[in-house]
Amino acid sequence: MFVDKTRIRIKAGNGGDGKVNFYTDTMTMHGGPDGGDGGKGGDVIAIADEGLNNLVDYYYTKKFHAANGENGGKSKAYGKSGEDLILKVPCGTIIRDSETGNVIADMINHGEKHILVRGGLGGRGNAKFANSRRQTPTFSELGEKTKEYSVDLELKTIADVGLIGFPSVGKSKILSVLTSARPKIAAYHFTTLSPNLGVVKYYDKSFVIADIPGLIEGASEGKGLGFEFLKHIERTKILLHIVDIAAVDGRDPVEDFEIINKELKAYNEEVYNSPQIIVLNKMDLIYDEESVKKLNEFKQKYGKDYKIIEFSAATRQGVDELLNTVIEEIEKLPKKEHSYVEIHELDKRDYTSINITREDDGTFVVSGGLIDKMSRGIILSDPESFAYFQRRLKQNGIIDKLIEKGLQEGDNVKIGVYEFEYVE
C-alpha cells in the first residue's frame, strides 16, 4: 500500500513534578529540604530516512506520544528524562500544522533531523526554593504539561529523474529495464497508482529514477488524481518524457506530448522548465510506411528543441544511449536548489507574556506564558506556597498592572486555573 499523505497527532512528554522531601537519617529527624527536580519530557523528533519510500507507517497508527519525565526524588535526585520519540519519514516529506497549514519541517536529506515538539520542563523540587528566609519550603513545582498537536505529513518524491507521459506509454516497463525495480505492469490506463522508485547503476555512475503515475488532460486542475500525481514531479532534476511513437492505443504522439507539457506548465512553471529528454518508446513496432512517417514528423517538429532517444523497452534498443544522455545531462546541471519554504515553529514556548482582561461579572483574568510558568508552583492550601506566589506576582509587576486596570480590594482575580479575592 502506498501512502503519500496522512494526518497524525503528536505530543511531547510532560515534565516530571518536583519532589517535596526533607532529609532524615538515624541521627537527623528534621533535616533540610532535599526534594529533587522532575525530569524533562521526551521530544517528538522527525528524521528523514532514504530507506523509506512512503508514509504507510502513519496510516494505521494515528497517535504518537513521547514519554513523560519522571518525578524528582529525595536526596535531591533528579527525575529521569522521558525518552524521545523518533518518527522516521521518507526524504521529501513535508510536515504541516493541520490547524494553520504552516510548514513546520521539510525533510529533504537523509539523516536530517527536526524537533517537532519539545518535552515539558521538569518542576523544581523544594530544595530549589530554600533560602536564608525560607529554610524549610513545604512546596515544589509541578512539571510542565504539553499539548497534543495535529500534523499533516505529505510526501513529495525526491528523485534525480522523473518518467512522465500518458498512461500505458510504457513507463513502468522502462523503469524495470533501467533499474532493479520490478513494478507490476499491465496494459491499462492508470496502471500505476503510486510512484515507483528505482536506482539506476551504470558503470561507476548512479541516479534515482521515479515512474510518475500516468497523467491525463486536466490533471493540473485536479482531474483524475492530478494533484496527487503532479506533486511528485516537483523535486526531480530531469524529466524523461515517454511517448508511444507507435500509437498503439490509436492516439496521436504529437498531441499527447503537447497535452502533457500544457498540464505541466499549468501546474508549475518551474517544473515545466525542467530539462526534458524525449524517449520515443515502442520503436520495435515502427516498421510500416505510415509509422515511419509519423516518427520522422515527430523528430522534425521537436528535434531542434529537445534531445530525442529512439527506444524499445521490449528489445532494449537505446538503453545505453539513454543512460549516457541522462548522466551527461545530470552532470551538466548546476546543483538544484529546492524552493525556499518558510518554516514555522509548531510549539513556540512563551514564558514571558502577561495578558489582563476583565470578564462580564467584573472578574480580572490574568493569563500568558509567565503566568502559566508561575502557577505550576501554587498550592493554595499551603500558606508558604501561596505567599511565595504572591511575592512573585509583585516582583513581576503583575499586581501593579492589575491596579492600573482598576483592581480594588474585594475584586475577584483569576490567575491560571486559580481564582481568589484581592486583599490589599
CSV table of C-alpha atoms in Angstrom, one decimal, residues 1-396:
chain,number,residue,atom,x,y,z
A,1,MET,CA,0.0,0.0,0.0
A,2,PHE,CA,1.4,3.4,-1.0
A,3,VAL,CA,0.5,6.3,1.3
A,4,ASP,CA,1.8,9.8,0.4
A,5,LYS,CA,-0.5,11.9,2.7
A,6,THR,CA,-1.8,11.3,6.2
A,7,ARG,CA,-2.7,13.1,9.4
A,8,ILE,CA,-1.4,12.1,12.8
A,9,ARG,CA,-1.5,13.6,16.4
A,10,ILE,CA,1.8,14.1,18.3
A,11,LYS,CA,2.5,15.1,21.8
A,12,ALA,CA,5.8,15.6,23.7
A,13,GLY,CA,6.2,14.2,27.1
A,14,ASN,CA,5.1,16.1,30.2
A,15,GLY,CA,7.8,17.3,32.6
A,16,GLY,CA,8.1,15.4,35.9
A,17,ASP,CA,7.0,17.0,39.1
A,18,GLY,CA,9.4,18.4,41.7
A,19,LYS,CA,9.6,16.5,45.0
A,20,VAL,CA,8.8,17.8,48.4
A,21,ASN,CA,11.1,16.0,50.9
A,22,PHE,CA,13.2,16.6,54.0
A,23,TYR,CA,16.4,14.9,54.8
A,24,THR,CA,16.3,12.3,57.6
A,25,ASP,CA,18.6,9.6,58.9
A,26,THR,CA,19.2,7.8,62.2
A,27,MET,CA,20.9,10.9,63.6
A,28,THR,CA,18.7,13.6,62.0
A,29,MET,CA,15.0,13.7,62.4
A,30,HIS,CA,14.3,17.1,60.9
A,31,GLY,CA,16.8,17.8,58.2
A,32,GLY,CA,16.7,20.4,55.5
A,33,PRO,CA,14.8,20.2,52.2
A,34,ASP,CA,16.2,17.7,49.7
A,35,GLY,CA,13.4,17.2,47.2
A,36,GLY,CA,14.8,16.8,43.6
A,37,ASP,CA,13.7,18.3,40.3
A,38,GLY,CA,11.5,16.4,37.9
A,39,GLY,CA,12.9,15.1,34.6
A,40,LYS,CA,12.3,16.8,31.2
A,41,GLY,CA,9.6,15.2,29.0
A,42,GLY,CA,10.7,13.5,25.8
A,43,ASP,CA,10.8,15.4,22.5
A,44,VAL,CA,9.0,14.3,19.3
A,45,ILE,CA,11.6,14.2,16.5
A,46,ALA,CA,11.3,13.6,12.8
A,47,ILE,CA,14.2,12.1,10.9
A,48,ALA,CA,14.5,11.7,7.1
A,49,ASP,CA,15.4,8.1,6.1
A,50,GLU,CA,16.3,7.3,2.5
A,51,GLY,CA,15.3,3.7,3.1
A,52,LEU,CA,11.7,4.6,3.3
A,53,ASN,CA,9.5,5.5,0.3
A,54,ASN,CA,6.0,6.1,1.7
A,55,LEU,CA,4.1,7.0,4.8
A,56,VAL,CA,2.2,3.8,5.4
A,57,ASP,CA,3.6,3.5,9.0
A,58,TYR,CA,1.5,6.6,9.9
A,59,TYR,CA,-1.7,5.5,8.1
A,60,TYR,CA,-3.0,2.9,10.6
A,61,THR,CA,-1.4,4.4,13.8
A,62,LYS,CA,-2.5,7.9,14.4
A,63,LYS,CA,-1.3,8.9,17.9
A,64,PHE,CA,2.4,9.3,18.8
A,65,HIS,CA,3.3,10.4,22.3
A,66,ALA,CA,6.8,10.8,23.7
A,67,ALA,CA,7.5,9.6,27.3
A,68,ASN,CA,6.9,11.8,30.3
A,69,GLY,CA,9.7,12.8,32.6
A,70,GLU,CA,9.9,11.1,35.9
A,71,ASN,CA,9.2,12.9,39.2
A,72,GLY,CA,12.1,14.1,41.3
A,73,GLY,CA,13.2,12.0,44.2
A,74,LYS,CA,14.6,12.5,47.7
A,75,SER,CA,18.3,13.3,48.4
A,76,LYS,CA,18.0,16.0,45.6
A,77,ALA,CA,17.7,13.2,43.0
A,78,TYR,CA,16.7,14.3,39.5
A,79,GLY,CA,13.8,12.5,37.8
A,80,LYS,CA,14.8,10.6,34.7
A,81,SER,CA,14.1,12.5,31.5
A,82,GLY,CA,11.4,11.0,29.2
A,83,GLU,CA,12.7,9.1,26.1
A,84,ASP,CA,12.4,11.0,22.8
A,85,LEU,CA,10.0,9.7,20.2
A,86,ILE,CA,11.6,9.3,16.8
A,87,LEU,CA,9.4,9.5,13.7
A,88,LYS,CA,11.2,8.2,10.6
A,89,VAL,CA,9.9,9.6,7.4
A,90,PRO,CA,10.9,9.3,3.7
A,91,CYS,CA,13.2,12.0,2.3
A,92,GLY,CA,10.9,14.6,0.6
A,93,THR,CA,8.3,14.6,3.4
A,94,ILE,CA,6.7,18.0,4.3
A,95,ILE,CA,5.2,18.3,7.8
A,96,ARG,CA,2.4,20.9,8.3
A,97,ASP,CA,0.4,22.2,11.3
A,98,SER,CA,-3.1,20.8,10.5
A,99,GLU,CA,-4.7,23.8,12.1
A,100,THR,CA,-2.9,26.6,10.2
A,101,GLY,CA,-1.4,24.8,7.2
A,102,ASN,CA,2.1,26.2,8.1
A,103,VAL,CA,5.1,24.1,7.2
A,104,ILE,CA,7.0,23.1,10.3
A,105,ALA,CA,9.5,20.8,8.7
A,106,ASP,CA,10.7,20.0,5.1
A,107,MET,CA,12.7,16.8,5.3
A,108,ILE,CA,15.0,16.8,2.2
A,109,ASN,CA,18.3,15.0,3.0
A,110,HIS,CA,18.9,11.6,4.5
A,111,GLY,CA,19.6,11.9,8.3
A,112,GLU,CA,18.1,15.4,8.5
A,113,LYS,CA,16.5,15.9,12.0
A,114,HIS,CA,13.8,18.2,13.1
A,115,ILE,CA,12.3,18.6,16.6
A,116,LEU,CA,8.6,18.9,16.1
A,117,VAL,CA,7.6,19.5,19.7
A,118,ARG,CA,9.8,19.7,22.8
A,119,GLY,CA,9.2,17.9,26.0
A,120,GLY,CA,7.9,19.8,29.1
A,121,LEU,CA,10.4,21.2,31.6
A,122,GLY,CA,10.7,19.3,34.9
A,123,GLY,CA,9.3,21.0,38.0
A,124,ARG,CA,11.7,22.2,40.7
A,125,GLY,CA,12.0,20.3,44.0
A,126,ASN,CA,11.6,22.0,47.3
A,127,ALA,CA,15.4,22.1,47.7
A,128,LYS,CA,15.4,24.8,45.0
A,129,PHE,CA,13.1,27.0,46.9
A,130,ALA,CA,15.2,27.2,50.1
A,131,ASN,CA,16.9,30.4,51.0
A,132,SER,CA,18.0,32.2,54.1
A,133,ARG,CA,14.5,33.5,54.9
A,134,ARG,CA,12.6,30.3,53.7
A,135,GLN,CA,14.7,27.5,55.1
A,136,THR,CA,12.1,24.7,55.0
A,137,PRO,CA,9.8,25.2,52.0
A,138,THR,CA,6.9,22.8,52.0
A,139,PHE,CA,6.1,23.1,48.3
A,140,SER,CA,7.6,22.2,45.0
A,141,GLU,CA,6.8,22.9,41.3
A,142,LEU,CA,4.8,20.8,39.0
A,143,GLY,CA,6.2,19.6,35.7
A,144,GLU,CA,5.3,21.5,32.5
A,145,LYS,CA,2.3,19.9,30.7
A,146,THR,CA,2.5,19.7,27.0
A,147,LYS,CA,-0.2,20.0,24.3
A,148,GLU,CA,-1.3,17.4,21.7
A,149,TYR,CA,-1.0,18.7,18.1
A,150,SER,CA,-2.4,17.5,14.8
A,151,VAL,CA,0.1,17.5,11.9
A,152,ASP,CA,-0.2,16.5,8.2
A,153,LEU,CA,2.5,14.5,6.6
A,154,GLU,CA,2.9,14.8,2.8
A,155,LEU,CA,5.4,13.1,0.7
A,156,LYS,CA,6.8,14.7,-2.5
A,157,THR,CA,9.1,12.0,-4.0
A,158,ILE,CA,12.7,13.0,-4.4
A,159,ALA,CA,14.4,11.6,-7.5
A,160,ASP,CA,17.0,12.8,-10.0
A,161,VAL,CA,14.9,11.7,-12.9
A,162,GLY,CA,11.2,11.6,-13.4
A,163,LEU,CA,9.4,9.5,-16.0
A,164,ILE,CA,6.3,11.3,-17.4
A,165,GLY,CA,3.8,10.6,-20.1
A,166,PHE,CA,0.3,9.3,-20.7
A,167,PRO,CA,-0.9,6.1,-19.2
A,168,SER,CA,0.3,2.9,-20.9
A,169,VAL,CA,3.1,4.5,-22.8
A,170,GLY,CA,5.5,2.1,-21.2
A,171,LYS,CA,7.0,4.0,-18.2
A,172,SER,CA,6.8,1.1,-15.8
A,173,LYS,CA,8.4,-1.2,-18.3
A,174,ILE,CA,11.2,1.3,-18.9
A,175,LEU,CA,11.8,1.6,-15.2
A,176,SER,CA,12.1,-2.1,-14.8
A,177,VAL,CA,14.6,-2.2,-17.8
A,178,LEU,CA,16.8,0.6,-16.4
A,179,THR,CA,16.8,-0.5,-12.8
A,180,SER,CA,16.3,-3.4,-10.4
A,181,ALA,CA,12.8,-2.2,-9.7
A,182,ARG,CA,10.0,-4.7,-10.6
A,183,PRO,CA,6.7,-2.8,-10.7
A,184,LYS,CA,3.6,-4.7,-11.6
A,185,ILE,CA,2.8,-4.0,-15.2
A,186,ALA,CA,-0.5,-4.3,-17.1
A,187,ALA,CA,-1.8,-2.5,-20.2
A,188,TYR,CA,-4.5,-0.4,-18.6
A,189,HIS,CA,-4.9,3.4,-18.2
A,190,PHE,CA,-3.8,4.4,-14.7
A,191,THR,CA,-1.8,1.2,-14.5
A,192,THR,CA,0.4,2.7,-11.8
A,193,LEU,CA,-1.4,4.3,-8.9
A,194,SER,CA,1.7,5.4,-7.0
A,195,PRO,CA,5.2,6.5,-7.9
A,196,ASN,CA,7.7,3.6,-8.3
A,197,LEU,CA,11.3,4.4,-7.5
A,198,GLY,CA,14.4,2.7,-8.6
A,199,VAL,CA,18.2,3.2,-8.6
A,200,VAL,CA,20.0,3.1,-11.9
A,201,LYS,CA,23.6,1.9,-11.7
A,202,TYR,CA,25.6,2.3,-14.8
A,203,TYR,CA,29.3,1.6,-14.6
A,204,ASP,CA,30.5,3.9,-11.8
A,205,LYS,CA,27.5,6.3,-12.0
A,206,SER,CA,24.1,6.0,-10.4
A,207,PHE,CA,20.9,8.1,-10.1
A,208,VAL,CA,17.4,7.7,-8.7
A,209,ILE,CA,14.6,7.5,-11.1
A,210,ALA,CA,10.8,7.7,-10.4
A,211,ASP,CA,7.9,6.5,-12.5
A,212,ILE,CA,5.3,9.2,-12.0
A,213,PRO,CA,1.8,7.8,-12.4
A,214,GLY,CA,0.2,8.5,-15.8
A,215,LEU,CA,-1.2,11.9,-16.4
A,216,ILE,CA,-4.4,12.9,-18.2
A,217,GLU,CA,-5.7,16.1,-19.7
A,218,GLY,CA,-6.9,18.3,-16.9
A,219,ALA,CA,-4.6,16.9,-14.3
A,220,SER,CA,-3.4,20.4,-13.4
A,221,GLU,CA,-7.0,21.2,-12.5
A,222,GLY,CA,-7.2,18.1,-10.2
A,223,LYS,CA,-8.9,15.8,-12.7
A,224,GLY,CA,-8.4,12.1,-12.2
A,225,LEU,CA,-5.7,12.0,-9.5
A,226,GLY,CA,-3.9,15.0,-11.0
A,227,PHE,CA,-2.7,16.9,-7.9
A,228,GLU,CA,-1.8,13.7,-6.1
A,229,PHE,CA,0.4,12.7,-9.1
A,230,LEU,CA,1.9,16.0,-10.2
A,231,LYS,CA,3.4,16.9,-6.8
A,232,HIS,CA,5.9,14.0,-7.1
A,233,ILE,CA,7.5,15.7,-10.2
A,234,GLU,CA,8.4,18.9,-8.3
A,235,ARG,CA,11.8,17.9,-7.0
A,236,THR,CA,13.2,16.0,-10.0
A,237,LYS,CA,16.2,17.4,-11.9
A,238,ILE,CA,15.4,16.0,-15.3
A,239,LEU,CA,12.2,14.7,-16.9
A,240,LEU,CA,12.1,11.8,-19.4
A,241,HIS,CA,9.0,12.4,-21.4
A,242,ILE,CA,7.9,9.0,-22.7
A,243,VAL,CA,5.9,9.0,-25.9
A,244,ASP,CA,4.3,5.9,-27.5
A,245,ILE,CA,5.6,6.6,-31.0
A,246,ALA,CA,3.8,3.5,-32.4
A,247,ALA,CA,0.5,4.9,-31.3
A,248,VAL,CA,-0.7,1.5,-30.1
A,249,ASP,CA,-3.8,3.0,-28.5
A,250,GLY,CA,-4.6,5.0,-31.6
A,251,ARG,CA,-3.5,8.2,-30.0
A,252,ASP,CA,-1.5,11.0,-31.7
A,253,PRO,CA,2.0,11.2,-30.3
A,254,VAL,CA,2.3,14.9,-31.1
A,255,GLU,CA,-1.0,15.7,-29.4
A,256,ASP,CA,0.0,13.6,-26.3
A,257,PHE,CA,3.3,15.4,-26.0
A,258,GLU,CA,1.7,18.8,-26.2
A,259,ILE,CA,-1.1,17.9,-23.7
A,260,ILE,CA,1.4,16.7,-21.1
A,261,ASN,CA,3.5,19.8,-21.4
A,262,LYS,CA,0.4,22.0,-21.2
A,263,GLU,CA,-0.5,20.3,-17.9
A,264,LEU,CA,3.0,20.7,-16.5
A,265,LYS,CA,3.0,24.4,-17.3
A,266,ALA,CA,-0.4,25.0,-15.8
A,267,TYR,CA,0.6,23.2,-12.6
A,268,ASN,CA,4.0,24.6,-12.0
A,269,GLU,CA,6.1,26.8,-14.3
A,270,GLU,CA,9.4,25.7,-12.6
A,271,VAL,CA,8.5,22.0,-13.3
A,272,TYR,CA,7.7,22.8,-16.9
A,273,ASN,CA,11.1,24.5,-17.4
A,274,SER,CA,13.0,21.4,-16.1
A,275,PRO,CA,15.2,19.8,-18.7
A,276,GLN,CA,13.3,17.2,-20.8
A,277,ILE,CA,14.6,14.3,-22.8
A,278,ILE,CA,12.0,12.8,-25.2
A,279,VAL,CA,12.0,9.0,-25.2
A,280,LEU,CA,10.2,7.5,-28.2
A,281,ASN,CA,9.2,4.2,-26.9
A,282,LYS,CA,8.0,1.1,-28.8
A,283,MET,CA,10.4,1.6,-31.7
A,284,ASP,CA,10.2,-2.2,-32.3
A,285,LEU,CA,6.7,-1.6,-33.7
A,286,ILE,CA,7.8,1.0,-36.2
A,287,TYR,CA,8.1,-0.9,-39.5
A,288,ASP,CA,5.4,0.2,-42.0
A,289,GLU,CA,5.4,3.3,-44.1
A,290,GLU,CA,2.8,5.1,-42.0
A,291,SER,CA,4.5,4.6,-38.7
A,292,VAL,CA,7.9,5.6,-40.1
A,293,LYS,CA,6.3,8.8,-41.5
A,294,LYS,CA,4.9,9.7,-38.0
A,295,LEU,CA,8.3,9.1,-36.5
A,296,ASN,CA,10.0,11.4,-38.9
A,297,GLU,CA,7.3,14.1,-38.5
A,298,PHE,CA,7.7,14.0,-34.7
A,299,LYS,CA,11.5,14.2,-34.9
A,300,GLN,CA,11.4,17.1,-37.3
A,301,LYS,CA,8.9,19.0,-35.1
A,302,TYR,CA,10.8,18.6,-31.8
A,303,GLY,CA,14.3,17.6,-32.7
A,304,LYS,CA,15.7,21.2,-32.6
A,305,ASP,CA,14.4,21.9,-29.1
A,306,TYR,CA,14.8,18.5,-27.3
A,307,LYS,CA,17.1,15.6,-27.2
A,308,ILE,CA,15.3,12.6,-28.7
A,309,ILE,CA,16.1,9.0,-27.9
A,310,GLU,CA,14.6,6.1,-30.0
A,311,PHE,CA,13.9,3.4,-27.5
A,312,SER,CA,12.3,0.0,-27.1
A,313,ALA,CA,11.7,-1.4,-23.7
A,314,ALA,CA,10.8,-4.7,-25.3
A,315,THR,CA,14.1,-5.2,-27.2
A,316,ARG,CA,16.3,-2.9,-25.1
A,317,GLN,CA,17.1,-0.7,-28.1
A,318,GLY,CA,18.5,2.6,-27.0
A,319,VAL,CA,19.3,1.7,-23.3
A,320,ASP,CA,23.0,2.7,-23.4
A,321,GLU,CA,22.2,5.9,-25.4
A,322,LEU,CA,19.5,6.9,-22.9
A,323,LEU,CA,21.6,6.2,-19.8
A,324,ASN,CA,24.7,8.1,-21.2
A,325,THR,CA,22.5,11.0,-22.2
A,326,VAL,CA,20.8,11.2,-18.7
A,327,ILE,CA,24.1,11.0,-16.9
A,328,GLU,CA,25.6,13.7,-19.1
A,329,GLU,CA,22.7,16.0,-18.5
A,330,ILE,CA,22.7,15.5,-14.7
A,331,GLU,CA,26.4,16.3,-14.5
A,332,LYS,CA,25.9,19.4,-16.6
A,333,LEU,CA,23.2,20.8,-14.4
A,334,PRO,CA,24.1,23.2,-11.5
A,335,LYS,CA,23.1,21.9,-8.1
A,336,LYS,CA,19.3,22.4,-8.0
A,337,GLU,CA,18.2,24.5,-5.1
A,338,HIS,CA,15.0,23.4,-3.6
A,339,SER,CA,12.3,26.2,-3.5
A,340,TYR,CA,12.5,28.0,-0.2
A,341,VAL,CA,9.8,27.1,2.2
A,342,GLU,CA,9.2,29.2,5.2
A,343,ILE,CA,9.4,27.1,8.3
A,344,HIS,CA,7.2,27.9,11.3
A,345,GLU,CA,7.6,26.6,14.9
A,346,LEU,CA,4.7,24.4,15.9
A,347,ASP,CA,5.2,24.6,19.7
A,348,LYS,CA,6.6,28.0,20.4
A,349,ARG,CA,7.1,28.3,24.1
A,350,ASP,CA,6.2,31.6,25.8
A,351,TYR,CA,7.5,32.2,29.3
A,352,THR,CA,7.3,36.0,29.5
A,353,SER,CA,3.9,37.3,28.2
A,354,ILE,CA,1.3,38.8,30.6
A,355,ASN,CA,-2.3,39.4,29.4
A,356,ILE,CA,-5.0,41.1,31.6
A,357,THR,CA,-8.7,41.0,30.7
A,358,ARG,CA,-11.9,41.5,32.5
A,359,GLU,CA,-15.0,39.3,32.3
A,360,ASP,CA,-18.6,40.5,32.3
A,361,ASP,CA,-19.0,39.8,36.0
A,362,GLY,CA,-16.0,42.0,36.8
A,363,THR,CA,-13.5,39.2,37.4
A,364,PHE,CA,-10.0,40.1,36.4
A,365,VAL,CA,-8.3,37.3,34.3
A,366,VAL,CA,-4.5,37.2,34.2
A,367,SER,CA,-3.1,34.8,31.5
A,368,GLY,CA,0.1,34.4,29.4
A,369,GLY,CA,3.3,32.4,29.4
A,370,LEU,CA,4.7,33.9,32.6
A,371,ILE,CA,1.5,33.1,34.5
A,372,ASP,CA,1.5,29.5,33.2
A,373,LYS,CA,5.0,29.0,34.4
A,374,MET,CA,4.4,30.7,37.8
A,375,SER,CA,1.1,28.9,38.6
A,376,ARG,CA,2.8,25.5,38.3
A,377,GLY,CA,4.1,26.0,41.8
A,378,ILE,CA,0.9,27.1,43.6
A,379,ILE,CA,-0.6,25.1,46.4
A,380,LEU,CA,-3.4,27.2,47.7
A,381,SER,CA,-3.7,25.1,50.8
A,382,ASP,CA,-0.1,25.7,51.7
A,383,PRO,CA,0.3,29.3,53.1
A,384,GLU,CA,4.0,29.3,52.4
A,385,SER,CA,3.5,28.3,48.7
A,386,PHE,CA,0.8,30.9,48.3
A,387,ALA,CA,2.9,33.6,49.9
A,388,TYR,CA,5.8,32.8,47.6
A,389,PHE,CA,3.4,33.1,44.6
A,390,GLN,CA,2.1,36.5,45.8
A,391,ARG,CA,5.7,37.8,46.1
A,392,ARG,CA,6.4,36.6,42.5
A,393,LEU,CA,3.3,38.5,41.3
A,394,LYS,CA,4.6,41.7,42.9
A,395,GLN,CA,8.2,41.2,41.7
A,396,ASN,CA,7.0,40.8,38.1
